[in-house]
Short mmCIF file of C-alpha atoms and ligand atoms in Angstrom, two decimals:
data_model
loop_
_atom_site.label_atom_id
_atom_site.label_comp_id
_atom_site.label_asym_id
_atom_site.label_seq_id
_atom_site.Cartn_x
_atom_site.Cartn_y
_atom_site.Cartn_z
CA UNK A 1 79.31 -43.58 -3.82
CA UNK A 2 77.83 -43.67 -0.44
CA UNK A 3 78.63 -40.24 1.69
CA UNK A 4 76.94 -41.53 4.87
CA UNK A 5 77.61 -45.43 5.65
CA UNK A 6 75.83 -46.75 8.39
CA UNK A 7 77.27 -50.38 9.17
CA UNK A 8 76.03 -52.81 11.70
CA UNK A 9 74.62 -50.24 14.01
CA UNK A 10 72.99 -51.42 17.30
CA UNK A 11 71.70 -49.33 20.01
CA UNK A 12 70.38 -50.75 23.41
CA UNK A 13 67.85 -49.12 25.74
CA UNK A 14 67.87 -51.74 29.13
CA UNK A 15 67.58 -55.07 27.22
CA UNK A 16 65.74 -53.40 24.48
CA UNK A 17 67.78 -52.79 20.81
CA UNK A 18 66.37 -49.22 19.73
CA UNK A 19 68.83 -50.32 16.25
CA UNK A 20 69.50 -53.95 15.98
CA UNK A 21 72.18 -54.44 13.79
CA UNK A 22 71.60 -52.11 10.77
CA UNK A 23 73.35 -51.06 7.61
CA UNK A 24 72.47 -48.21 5.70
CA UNK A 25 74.44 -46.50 2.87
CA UNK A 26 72.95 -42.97 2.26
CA UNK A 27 74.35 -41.23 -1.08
CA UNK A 28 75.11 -38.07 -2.04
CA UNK A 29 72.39 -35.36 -3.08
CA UNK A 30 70.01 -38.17 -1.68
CA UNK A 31 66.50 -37.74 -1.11
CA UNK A 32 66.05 -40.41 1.28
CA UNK A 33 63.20 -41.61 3.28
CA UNK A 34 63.33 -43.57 6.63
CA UNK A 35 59.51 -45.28 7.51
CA UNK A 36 58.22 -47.39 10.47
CA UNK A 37 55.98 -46.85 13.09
CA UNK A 38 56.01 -45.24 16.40
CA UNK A 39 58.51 -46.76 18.56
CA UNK A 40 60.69 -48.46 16.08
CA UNK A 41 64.08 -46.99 15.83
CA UNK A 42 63.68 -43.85 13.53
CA UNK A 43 64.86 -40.89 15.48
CA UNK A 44 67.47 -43.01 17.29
CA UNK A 45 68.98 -43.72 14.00
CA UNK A 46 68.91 -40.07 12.97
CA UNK A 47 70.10 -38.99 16.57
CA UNK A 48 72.96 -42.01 15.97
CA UNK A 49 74.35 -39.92 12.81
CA UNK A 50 73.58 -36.90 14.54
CA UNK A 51 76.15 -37.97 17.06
CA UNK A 52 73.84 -37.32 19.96
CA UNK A 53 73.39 -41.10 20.82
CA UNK A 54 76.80 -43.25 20.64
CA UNK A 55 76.18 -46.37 19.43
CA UNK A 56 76.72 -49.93 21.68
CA UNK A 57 78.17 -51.81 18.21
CA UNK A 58 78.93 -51.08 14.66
CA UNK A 59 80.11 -48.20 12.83
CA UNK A 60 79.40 -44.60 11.06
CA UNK A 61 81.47 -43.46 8.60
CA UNK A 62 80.82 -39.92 6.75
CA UNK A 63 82.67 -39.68 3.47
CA UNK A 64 84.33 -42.73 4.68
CA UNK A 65 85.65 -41.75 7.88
CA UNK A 66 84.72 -43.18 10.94
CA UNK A 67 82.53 -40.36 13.04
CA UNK A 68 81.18 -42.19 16.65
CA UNK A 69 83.78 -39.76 18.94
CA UNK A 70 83.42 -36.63 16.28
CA UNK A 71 81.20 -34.38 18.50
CA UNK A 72 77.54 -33.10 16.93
CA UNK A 73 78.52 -29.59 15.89
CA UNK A 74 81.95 -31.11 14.14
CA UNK A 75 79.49 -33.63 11.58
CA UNK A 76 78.20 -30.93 9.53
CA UNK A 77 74.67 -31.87 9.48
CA UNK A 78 71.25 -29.25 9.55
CA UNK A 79 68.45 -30.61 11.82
CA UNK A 80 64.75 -29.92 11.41
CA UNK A 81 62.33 -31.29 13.71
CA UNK A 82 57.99 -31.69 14.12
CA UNK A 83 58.21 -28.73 17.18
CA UNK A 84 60.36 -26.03 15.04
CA UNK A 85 62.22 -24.79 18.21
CA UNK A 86 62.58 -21.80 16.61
CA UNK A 87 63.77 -19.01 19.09
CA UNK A 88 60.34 -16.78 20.00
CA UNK A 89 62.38 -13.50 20.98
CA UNK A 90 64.34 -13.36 17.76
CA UNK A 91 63.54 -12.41 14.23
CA UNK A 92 62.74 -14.74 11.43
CA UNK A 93 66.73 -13.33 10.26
CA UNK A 94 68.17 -13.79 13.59
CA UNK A 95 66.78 -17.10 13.75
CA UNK A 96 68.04 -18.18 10.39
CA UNK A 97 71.70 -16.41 11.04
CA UNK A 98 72.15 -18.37 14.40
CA UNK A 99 73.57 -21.56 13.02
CA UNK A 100 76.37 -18.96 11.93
CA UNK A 101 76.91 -16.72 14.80
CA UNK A 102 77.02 -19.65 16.70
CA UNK A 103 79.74 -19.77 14.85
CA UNK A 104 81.36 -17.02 15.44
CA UNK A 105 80.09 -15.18 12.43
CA UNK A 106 79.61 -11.64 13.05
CA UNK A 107 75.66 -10.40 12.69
CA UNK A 108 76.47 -7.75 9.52
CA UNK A 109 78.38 -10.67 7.50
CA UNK A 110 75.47 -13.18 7.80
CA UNK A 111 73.03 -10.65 5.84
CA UNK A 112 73.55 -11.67 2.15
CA UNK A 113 73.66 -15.30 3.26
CA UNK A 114 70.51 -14.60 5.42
CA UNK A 115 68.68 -13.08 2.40
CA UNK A 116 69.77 -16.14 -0.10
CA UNK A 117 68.02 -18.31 2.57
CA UNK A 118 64.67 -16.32 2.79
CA UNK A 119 64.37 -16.32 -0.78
CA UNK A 120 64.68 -20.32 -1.15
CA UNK A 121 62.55 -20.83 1.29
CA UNK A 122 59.76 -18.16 0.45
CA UNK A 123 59.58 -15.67 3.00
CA UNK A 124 61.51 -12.86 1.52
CA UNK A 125 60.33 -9.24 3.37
CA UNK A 126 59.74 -11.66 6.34
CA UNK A 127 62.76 -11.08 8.23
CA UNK A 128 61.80 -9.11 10.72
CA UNK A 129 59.40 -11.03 11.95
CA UNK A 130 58.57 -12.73 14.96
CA UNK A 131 58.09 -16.34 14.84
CA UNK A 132 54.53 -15.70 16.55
CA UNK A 133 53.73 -13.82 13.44
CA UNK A 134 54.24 -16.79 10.97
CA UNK A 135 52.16 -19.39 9.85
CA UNK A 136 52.90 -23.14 11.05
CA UNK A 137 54.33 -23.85 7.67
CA UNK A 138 56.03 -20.36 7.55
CA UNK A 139 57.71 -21.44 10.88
CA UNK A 140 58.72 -24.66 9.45
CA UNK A 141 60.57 -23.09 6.24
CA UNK A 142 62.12 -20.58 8.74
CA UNK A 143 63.33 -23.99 11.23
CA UNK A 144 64.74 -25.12 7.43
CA UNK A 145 66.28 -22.15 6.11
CA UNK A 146 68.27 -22.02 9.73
CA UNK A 147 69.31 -25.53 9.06
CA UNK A 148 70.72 -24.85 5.56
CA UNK A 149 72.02 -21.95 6.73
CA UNK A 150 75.59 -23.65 7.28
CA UNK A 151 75.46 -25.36 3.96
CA UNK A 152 75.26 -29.23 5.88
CA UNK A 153 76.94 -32.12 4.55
CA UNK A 154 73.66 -33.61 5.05
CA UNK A 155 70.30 -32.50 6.45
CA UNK A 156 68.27 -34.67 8.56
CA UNK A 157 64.53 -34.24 8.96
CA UNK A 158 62.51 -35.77 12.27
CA UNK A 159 59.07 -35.73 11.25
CA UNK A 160 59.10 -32.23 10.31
CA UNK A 161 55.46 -32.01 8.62
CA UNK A 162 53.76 -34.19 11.56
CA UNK A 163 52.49 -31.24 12.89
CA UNK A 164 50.85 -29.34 9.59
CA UNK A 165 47.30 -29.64 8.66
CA UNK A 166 47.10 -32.40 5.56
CA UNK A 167 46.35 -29.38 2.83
CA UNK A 168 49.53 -27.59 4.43
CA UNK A 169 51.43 -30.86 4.94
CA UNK A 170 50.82 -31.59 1.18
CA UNK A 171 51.95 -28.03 -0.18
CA UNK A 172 54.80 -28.29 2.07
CA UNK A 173 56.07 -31.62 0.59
CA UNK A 174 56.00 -30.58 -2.61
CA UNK A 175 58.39 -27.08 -1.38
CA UNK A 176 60.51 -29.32 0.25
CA UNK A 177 61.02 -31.65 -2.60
CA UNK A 178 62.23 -27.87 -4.71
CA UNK A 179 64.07 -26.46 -2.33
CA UNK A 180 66.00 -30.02 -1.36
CA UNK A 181 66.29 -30.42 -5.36
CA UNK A 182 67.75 -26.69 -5.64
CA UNK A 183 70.44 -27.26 -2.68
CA UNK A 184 71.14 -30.74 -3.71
CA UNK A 185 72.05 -31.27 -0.19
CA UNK A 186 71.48 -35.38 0.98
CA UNK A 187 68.52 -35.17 3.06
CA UNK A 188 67.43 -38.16 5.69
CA UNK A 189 63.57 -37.35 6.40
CA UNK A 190 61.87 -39.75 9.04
CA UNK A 191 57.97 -40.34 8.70
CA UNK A 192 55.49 -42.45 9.80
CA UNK A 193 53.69 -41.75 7.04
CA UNK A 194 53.69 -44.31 3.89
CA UNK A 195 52.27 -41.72 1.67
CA UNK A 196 54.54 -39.02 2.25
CA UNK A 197 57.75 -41.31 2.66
CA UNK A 198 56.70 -43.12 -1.02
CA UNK A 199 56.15 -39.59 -2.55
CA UNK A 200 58.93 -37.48 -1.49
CA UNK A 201 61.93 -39.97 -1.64
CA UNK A 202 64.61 -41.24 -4.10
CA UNK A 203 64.86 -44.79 -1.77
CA UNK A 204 62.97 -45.98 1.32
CA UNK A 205 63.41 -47.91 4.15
CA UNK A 206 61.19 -49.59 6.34
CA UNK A 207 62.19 -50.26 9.74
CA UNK A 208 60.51 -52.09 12.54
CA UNK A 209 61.32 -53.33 16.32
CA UNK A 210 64.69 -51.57 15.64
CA UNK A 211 65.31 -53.85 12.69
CA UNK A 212 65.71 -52.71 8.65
CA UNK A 213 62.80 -54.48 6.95
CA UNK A 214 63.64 -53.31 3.35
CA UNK A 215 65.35 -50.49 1.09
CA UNK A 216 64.39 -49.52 -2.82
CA UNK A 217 62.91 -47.03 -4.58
CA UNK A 218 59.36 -46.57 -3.18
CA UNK A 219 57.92 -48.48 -6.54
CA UNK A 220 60.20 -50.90 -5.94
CA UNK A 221 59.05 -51.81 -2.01
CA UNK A 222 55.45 -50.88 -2.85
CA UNK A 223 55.11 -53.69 -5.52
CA UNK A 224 57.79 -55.94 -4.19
CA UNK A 225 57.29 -56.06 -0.34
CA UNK A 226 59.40 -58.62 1.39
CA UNK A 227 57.28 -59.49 4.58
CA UNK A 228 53.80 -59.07 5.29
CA UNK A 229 55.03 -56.23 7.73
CA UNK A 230 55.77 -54.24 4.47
CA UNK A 231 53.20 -54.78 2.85
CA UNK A 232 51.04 -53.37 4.87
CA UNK A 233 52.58 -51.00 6.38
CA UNK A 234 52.91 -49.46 2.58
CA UNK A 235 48.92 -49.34 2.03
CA UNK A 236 46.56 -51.90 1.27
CA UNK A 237 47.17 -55.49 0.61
CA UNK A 238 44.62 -58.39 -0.25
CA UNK A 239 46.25 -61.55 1.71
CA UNK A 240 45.64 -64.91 0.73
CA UNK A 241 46.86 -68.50 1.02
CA UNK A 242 49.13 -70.40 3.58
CA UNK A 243 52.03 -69.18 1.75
CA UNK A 244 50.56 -65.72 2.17
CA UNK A 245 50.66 -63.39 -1.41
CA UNK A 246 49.64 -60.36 -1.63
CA UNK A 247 47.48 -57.80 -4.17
CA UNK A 248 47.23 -54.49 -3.93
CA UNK A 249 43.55 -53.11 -4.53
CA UNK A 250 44.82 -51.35 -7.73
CA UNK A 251 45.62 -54.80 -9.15
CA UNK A 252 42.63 -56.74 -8.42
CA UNK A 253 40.12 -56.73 -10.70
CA UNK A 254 36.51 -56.82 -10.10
CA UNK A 255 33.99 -58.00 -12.69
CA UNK A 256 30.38 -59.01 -12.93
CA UNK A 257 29.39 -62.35 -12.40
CA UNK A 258 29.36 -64.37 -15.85
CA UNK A 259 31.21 -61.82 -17.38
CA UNK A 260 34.36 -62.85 -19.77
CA UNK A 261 37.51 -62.95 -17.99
CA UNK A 262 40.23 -61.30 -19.89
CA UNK A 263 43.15 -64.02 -20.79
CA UNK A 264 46.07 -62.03 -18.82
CA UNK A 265 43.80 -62.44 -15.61
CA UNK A 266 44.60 -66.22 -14.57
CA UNK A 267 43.14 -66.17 -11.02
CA UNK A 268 39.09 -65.51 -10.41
CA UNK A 269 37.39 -66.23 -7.18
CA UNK A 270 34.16 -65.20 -6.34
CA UNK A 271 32.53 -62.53 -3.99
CA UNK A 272 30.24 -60.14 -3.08
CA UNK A 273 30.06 -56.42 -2.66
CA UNK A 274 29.69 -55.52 0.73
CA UNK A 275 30.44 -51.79 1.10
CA UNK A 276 31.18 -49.22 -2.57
CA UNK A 277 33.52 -46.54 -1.20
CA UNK A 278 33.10 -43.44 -3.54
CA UNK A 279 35.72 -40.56 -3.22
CA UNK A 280 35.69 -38.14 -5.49
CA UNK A 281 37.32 -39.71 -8.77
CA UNK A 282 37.56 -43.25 -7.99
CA UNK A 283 35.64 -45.79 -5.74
CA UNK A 284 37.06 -48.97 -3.91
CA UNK A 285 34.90 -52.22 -3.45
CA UNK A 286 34.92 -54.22 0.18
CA UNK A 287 34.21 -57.60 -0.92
CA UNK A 288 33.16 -60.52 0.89
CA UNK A 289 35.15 -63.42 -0.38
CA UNK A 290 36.58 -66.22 2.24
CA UNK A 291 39.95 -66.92 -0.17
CA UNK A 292 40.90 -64.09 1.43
CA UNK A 293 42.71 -63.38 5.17
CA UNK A 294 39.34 -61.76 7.06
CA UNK A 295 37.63 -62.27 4.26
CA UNK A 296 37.46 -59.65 2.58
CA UNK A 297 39.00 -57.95 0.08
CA UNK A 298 39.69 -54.43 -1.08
CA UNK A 299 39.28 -53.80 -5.33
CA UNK A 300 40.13 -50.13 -6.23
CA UNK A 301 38.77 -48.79 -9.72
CA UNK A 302 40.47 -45.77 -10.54
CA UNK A 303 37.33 -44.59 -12.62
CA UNK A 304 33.92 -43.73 -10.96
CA UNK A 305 32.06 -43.55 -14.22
CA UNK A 306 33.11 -47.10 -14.20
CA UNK A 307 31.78 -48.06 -10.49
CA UNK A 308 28.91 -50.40 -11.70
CA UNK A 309 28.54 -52.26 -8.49
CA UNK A 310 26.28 -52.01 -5.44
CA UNK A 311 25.96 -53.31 -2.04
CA UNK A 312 24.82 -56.95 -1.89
CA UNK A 313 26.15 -57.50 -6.07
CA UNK A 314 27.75 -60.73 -6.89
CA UNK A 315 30.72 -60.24 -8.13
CA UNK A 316 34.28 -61.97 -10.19
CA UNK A 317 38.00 -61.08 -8.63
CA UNK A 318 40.56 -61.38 -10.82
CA UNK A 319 44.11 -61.15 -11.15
CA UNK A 320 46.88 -61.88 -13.18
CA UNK A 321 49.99 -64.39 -11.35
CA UNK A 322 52.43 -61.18 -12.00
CA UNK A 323 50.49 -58.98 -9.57
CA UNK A 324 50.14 -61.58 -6.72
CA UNK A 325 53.56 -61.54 -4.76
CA UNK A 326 54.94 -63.91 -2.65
CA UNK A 327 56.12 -62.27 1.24
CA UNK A 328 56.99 -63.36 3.99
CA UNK A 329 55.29 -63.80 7.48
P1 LIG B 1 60.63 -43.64 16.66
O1 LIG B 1 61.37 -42.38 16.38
O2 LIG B 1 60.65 -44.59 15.51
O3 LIG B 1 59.25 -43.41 17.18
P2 LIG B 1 62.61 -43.93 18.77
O4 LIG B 1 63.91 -44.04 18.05
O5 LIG B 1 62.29 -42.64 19.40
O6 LIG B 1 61.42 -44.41 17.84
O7 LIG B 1 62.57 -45.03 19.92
C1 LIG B 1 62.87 -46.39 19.69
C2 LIG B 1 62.74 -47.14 20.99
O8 LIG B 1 63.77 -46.76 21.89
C3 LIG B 1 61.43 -46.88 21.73
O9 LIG B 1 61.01 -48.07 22.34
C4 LIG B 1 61.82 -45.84 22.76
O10 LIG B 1 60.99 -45.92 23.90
C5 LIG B 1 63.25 -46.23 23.09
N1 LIG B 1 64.07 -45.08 23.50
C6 LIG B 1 64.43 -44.06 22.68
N2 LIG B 1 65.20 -43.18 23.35
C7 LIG B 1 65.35 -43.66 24.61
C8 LIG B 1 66.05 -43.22 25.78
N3 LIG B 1 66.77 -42.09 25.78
N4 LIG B 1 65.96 -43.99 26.88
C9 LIG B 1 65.25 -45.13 26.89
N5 LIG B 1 64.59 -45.62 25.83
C10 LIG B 1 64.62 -44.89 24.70
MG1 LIG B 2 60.66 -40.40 16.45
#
């Protein structure tokens, strides 16, 4: 059962839709990732169930009940954004207690529920603590901890990592992942970042020009894009024919010339090695080969000990039919 509906949703700007007409179903305990570029609707849509933009059209429900004229502090929802916002005068406990003496709460009561927060989030014996004094990521668990703080029906996340170094940003994904898993609380999380958006999250969906592209599991959109859009907005893609189809690099095999093509692999064309890419384990061929849209295309072996091929070699693609997928221009 869905706890956050989104239904026909559009949003203008001028003449511009910021949401054209979408429809979203977010379930409970949900990990769930929302991916497009800059520009394209993402933190209107989050702002949308937020309640700080009212939508022209269409509906939001939360648990079923419709939510447009229910005011943002009424929704139940923890915000984290890419600038933490965290309050620089303040402790790391004052800024984690303030969603609850917002509330009312009084300071002494918060304590225990202040000290549950600093352990999920790792900075126990941090509390007293200036922001100043804290790490980027440090800051970012504290701008998460005050989000949870009020125990949110659902906790929406605008870019939160963009601004993190890509060692911290990785570390920090993988805490997030934990402490979402421990909370079980349904998380939206907005990136512009394929990797991180396929990694982190139970279903993804791609959004462009204010439009939903496509929803799935991140397998699911990754092997089976719809449009070209998709595709490559998800990673790599080999394009070819009128009808374009698609290969990811993964899938397209790259062989010697004359060698024997395995039976599974019905398509060969041939090429040559412009360019082998070496990093670290495994190494990815530029090929020149005019089947394909620029021509060239992109062959990723996972194995370097298996990276037999140099600049200028003539070379076999291959693929099997079940790897080639059919999208949509
Ligand atoms: P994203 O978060 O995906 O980068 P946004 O949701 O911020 O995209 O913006 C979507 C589109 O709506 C952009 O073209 C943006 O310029 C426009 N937009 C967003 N907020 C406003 C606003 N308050 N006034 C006018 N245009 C806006
Ligand atoms: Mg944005």
């Amino acid at each position: 059962m869905s706890i956050i509906d989104v239904i026909d949703v559009t949003k203008r700007y001028g003449t511009m839709a910021a949401l054209d007409d979408v429809t979203l179903r977010f379930g409970e305990g949900e990990f769930f990732g929302l991916l497009g570029p800059s520009g394209s609707g993402k933190t209107t849509l989050l702002r949308a169930i937020a309640g700080f933009v009212v939508p022209d059209s269409g509906e939001i429900r939360f648990d079923g009940e419709r939510v447009e004229h229910v005011p943002v502090h009424k929704r139940g929802i923890g915000m984290v954004f890419q600038n933490y916002a965290l309050f620089p005068h303040m402790s790391v406990a004052e800024n984690i207690a303030f969603g609850l003496t917002v509330r009312g709460a009084r300071q002494a009561n918060t304590q225990p529920r202040v000290d549950d927060m600093l352990k999920l989030v790792r900075l126990e014996g941090l509390g007293t603590r200036r922001p100043r004094e804290l790490s980027g990521g440090q800051q970012q668990r504290v701008a998460l901890a005050r989000a949870l703080i009020t125990r949110p029906k659902v906790l929406l996340l605008d870019e939160p990592l963009g601004a993190l170094d890509r060692r911290l940003r990785q570390e920090m994904q993988v805490e997030l992942k934990d402490i979402q898993r421990e909370t079980g609380v349904t998380s939206i999380f907005v990136t512009h970042d394929q990797e991180e958006a396929l990694t982190l999250s139970d279903r993804v969906a791609i959004i462009d020009h204010g439009k939903l592209v496509q929803v799935g599991a991140p397998r699911e959109v990754y092997d089976h894009p719809r449009t070209l859009f998709a595709a490559q907005f998800l990673g790599d893609a080999n394009i070819f024919g009128s009808e374009p189809r698609i290969i990811r690099p993964e899938k397209l095999r790259i062989l010697e010339n004359g060698a024997k093509i395995p039976k599974d692999l019905t398509q060969t064309r041939e090429g040559h090695v412009i360019q082998a890419i070496y990093s670290g384990p495994s190494v990815t061929y530029r090929v020149a080969c005019n089947s394909f849209a620029g021509g060239i295309a992109l062959a990723f072996v996972q194995s370097a000990g298996d990276a037999r091929f140099a600049k200028g070699d003539a070379v076999i693609l291959a693929w099997g039919n079940e790897h080639s997928v059919a999208v949509t221009s």
